[in-house]
Amino acid sequence: MILAVLLWYSSSLRFQAEMGLLIALWLTVSAISSIFLIPAMVYIFKPRFVFGDAVEAKQAGAAVPA
């Protein structure tokens, strides 16, 4: 998808070329952050909607069923 949008950069219309480049850059940043940044943030912050009550039980020393 990024390559398809990047093809707009070769457009003879200047606005379309600039927007094609900006959209391709933004899609690249978004893809990289979804692969690396979001899993790292989930690992660091351990949200309850992902891990449930297992994190709190583990911190309290209770046995967590597998």
JSON list of C-alpha atoms in Angstrom, two decimals:
[
{"chain": "A", "resi": 1, "resn": "MET", "atom": "CA", "xyz": [0.00, 0.00, 0.00]},
{"chain": "A", "resi": 2, "resn": "ILE", "atom": "CA", "xyz": [2.87, 2.34, 0.78]},
{"chain": "A", "resi": 3, "resn": "LEU", "atom": "CA", "xyz": [4.38, 1.73, -2.64]},
{"chain": "A", "resi": 4, "resn": "ALA", "atom": "CA", "xyz": [1.05, 2.37, -4.35]},
{"chain": "A", "resi": 5, "resn": "VAL", "atom": "CA", "xyz": [0.71, 5.74, -2.61]},
{"chain": "A", "resi": 6, "resn": "LEU", "atom": "CA", "xyz": [4.36, 6.53, -3.26]},
{"chain": "A", "resi": 7, "resn": "LEU", "atom": "CA", "xyz": [3.65, 6.31, -7.00]},
{"chain": "A", "resi": 8, "resn": "TRP", "atom": "CA", "xyz": [1.73, 9.59, -6.66]},
{"chain": "A", "resi": 9, "resn": "TYR", "atom": "CA", "xyz": [5.10, 11.25, -6.04]},
{"chain": "A", "resi": 10, "resn": "SER", "atom": "CA", "xyz": [5.82, 10.90, -9.76]},
{"chain": "A", "resi": 11, "resn": "SER", "atom": "CA", "xyz": [2.66, 12.85, -10.63]},
{"chain": "A", "resi": 12, "resn": "SER", "atom": "CA", "xyz": [3.04, 16.00, -12.71]},
{"chain": "A", "resi": 13, "resn": "LEU", "atom": "CA", "xyz": [0.56, 17.76, -10.42]},
{"chain": "A", "resi": 14, "resn": "ARG", "atom": "CA", "xyz": [2.68, 19.26, -7.66]},
{"chain": "A", "resi": 15, "resn": "PHE", "atom": "CA", "xyz": [0.06, 19.04, -4.91]},
{"chain": "A", "resi": 16, "resn": "GLN", "atom": "CA", "xyz": [-0.64, 15.37, -5.63]},
{"chain": "A", "resi": 17, "resn": "ALA", "atom": "CA", "xyz": [3.08, 14.61, -5.68]},
{"chain": "A", "resi": 18, "resn": "GLU", "atom": "CA", "xyz": [3.67, 16.29, -2.32]},
{"chain": "A", "resi": 19, "resn": "MET", "atom": "CA", "xyz": [0.63, 14.69, -0.70]},
{"chain": "A", "resi": 20, "resn": "GLY", "atom": "CA", "xyz": [1.62, 11.28, -2.09]},
{"chain": "A", "resi": 21, "resn": "LEU", "atom": "CA", "xyz": [5.03, 11.62, -0.46]},
{"chain": "A", "resi": 22, "resn": "LEU", "atom": "CA", "xyz": [3.56, 12.79, 2.85]},
{"chain": "A", "resi": 23, "resn": "ILE", "atom": "CA", "xyz": [0.97, 10.01, 2.95]},
{"chain": "A", "resi": 24, "resn": "ALA", "atom": "CA", "xyz": [3.63, 7.39, 2.12]},
{"chain": "A", "resi": 25, "resn": "LEU", "atom": "CA", "xyz": [5.86, 8.71, 4.91]},
{"chain": "A", "resi": 26, "resn": "TRP", "atom": "CA", "xyz": [2.98, 8.72, 7.38]},
{"chain": "A", "resi": 27, "resn": "LEU", "atom": "CA", "xyz": [1.98, 5.16, 6.43]},
{"chain": "A", "resi": 28, "resn": "THR", "atom": "CA", "xyz": [5.59, 4.07, 6.96]},
{"chain": "A", "resi": 29, "resn": "VAL", "atom": "CA", "xyz": [5.77, 5.70, 10.40]},
{"chain": "A", "resi": 30, "resn": "SER", "atom": "CA", "xyz": [2.42, 4.16, 11.32]},
{"chain": "A", "resi": 31, "resn": "ALA", "atom": "CA", "xyz": [3.48, 0.68, 10.21]},
{"chain": "A", "resi": 32, "resn": "ILE", "atom": "CA", "xyz": [6.78, 0.83, 12.09]},
{"chain": "A", "resi": 33, "resn": "SER", "atom": "CA", "xyz": [5.15, 2.11, 15.26]},
{"chain": "A", "resi": 34, "resn": "SER", "atom": "CA", "xyz": [2.45, -0.57, 15.14]},
{"chain": "A", "resi": 35, "resn": "ILE", "atom": "CA", "xyz": [5.12, -3.26, 14.84]},
{"chain": "A", "resi": 36, "resn": "PHE", "atom": "CA", "xyz": [7.56, -1.98, 17.48]},
{"chain": "A", "resi": 37, "resn": "LEU", "atom": "CA", "xyz": [6.17, 0.84, 19.61]},
{"chain": "A", "resi": 38, "resn": "ILE", "atom": "CA", "xyz": [2.73, -0.49, 20.54]},
{"chain": "A", "resi": 39, "resn": "PRO", "atom": "CA", "xyz": [3.93, -3.95, 21.70]},
{"chain": "A", "resi": 40, "resn": "ALA", "atom": "CA", "xyz": [6.67, -2.25, 23.74]},
{"chain": "A", "resi": 41, "resn": "MET", "atom": "CA", "xyz": [4.12, 0.03, 25.38]},
{"chain": "A", "resi": 42, "resn": "VAL", "atom": "CA", "xyz": [1.85, -2.93, 26.17]},
{"chain": "A", "resi": 43, "resn": "TYR", "atom": "CA", "xyz": [4.82, -4.75, 27.74]},
{"chain": "A", "resi": 44, "resn": "ILE", "atom": "CA", "xyz": [5.78, -1.72, 29.85]},
{"chain": "A", "resi": 45, "resn": "PHE", "atom": "CA", "xyz": [2.33, -0.54, 30.99]},
{"chain": "A", "resi": 46, "resn": "LYS", "atom": "CA", "xyz": [0.59, -3.97, 31.13]},
{"chain": "A", "resi": 47, "resn": "PRO", "atom": "CA", "xyz": [-2.99, -2.73, 30.58]},
{"chain": "A", "resi": 48, "resn": "ARG", "atom": "CA", "xyz": [-5.73, -4.63, 32.37]},
{"chain": "A", "resi": 49, "resn": "PHE", "atom": "CA", "xyz": [-7.82, -5.11, 29.21]},
{"chain": "A", "resi": 50, "resn": "VAL", "atom": "CA", "xyz": [-4.97, -7.16, 27.69]},
{"chain": "A", "resi": 51, "resn": "PHE", "atom": "CA", "xyz": [-3.67, -9.12, 30.67]},
{"chain": "A", "resi": 52, "resn": "GLY", "atom": "CA", "xyz": [-6.80, -9.18, 32.82]},
{"chain": "A", "resi": 53, "resn": "ASP", "atom": "CA", "xyz": [-6.32, -9.58, 36.56]},
{"chain": "A", "resi": 54, "resn": "ALA", "atom": "CA", "xyz": [-3.28, -11.85, 36.11]},
{"chain": "A", "resi": 55, "resn": "VAL", "atom": "CA", "xyz": [-0.84, -8.96, 36.56]},
{"chain": "A", "resi": 56, "resn": "GLU", "atom": "CA", "xyz": [-2.40, -7.88, 39.86]},
{"chain": "A", "resi": 57, "resn": "ALA", "atom": "CA", "xyz": [-2.58, -11.46, 41.13]},
{"chain": "A", "resi": 58, "resn": "LYS", "atom": "CA", "xyz": [1.04, -12.06, 40.20]},
{"chain": "A", "resi": 59, "resn": "GLN", "atom": "CA", "xyz": [2.14, -8.89, 41.98]},
{"chain": "A", "resi": 60, "resn": "ALA", "atom": "CA", "xyz": [0.16, -9.91, 45.07]},
{"chain": "A", "resi": 61, "resn": "GLY", "atom": "CA", "xyz": [1.84, -13.32, 45.09]},
{"chain": "A", "resi": 62, "resn": "ALA", "atom": "CA", "xyz": [-1.30, -15.33, 44.39]},
{"chain": "A", "resi": 63, "resn": "ALA", "atom": "CA", "xyz": [-1.24, -18.40, 42.19]},
{"chain": "A", "resi": 64, "resn": "VAL", "atom": "CA", "xyz": [-2.38, -17.60, 38.66]},
{"chain": "A", "resi": 65, "resn": "PRO", "atom": "CA", "xyz": [-4.16, -20.43, 36.81]},
{"chain": "A", "resi": 66, "resn": "ALA", "atom": "CA", "xyz": [-2.71, -21.14, 33.39]}
]
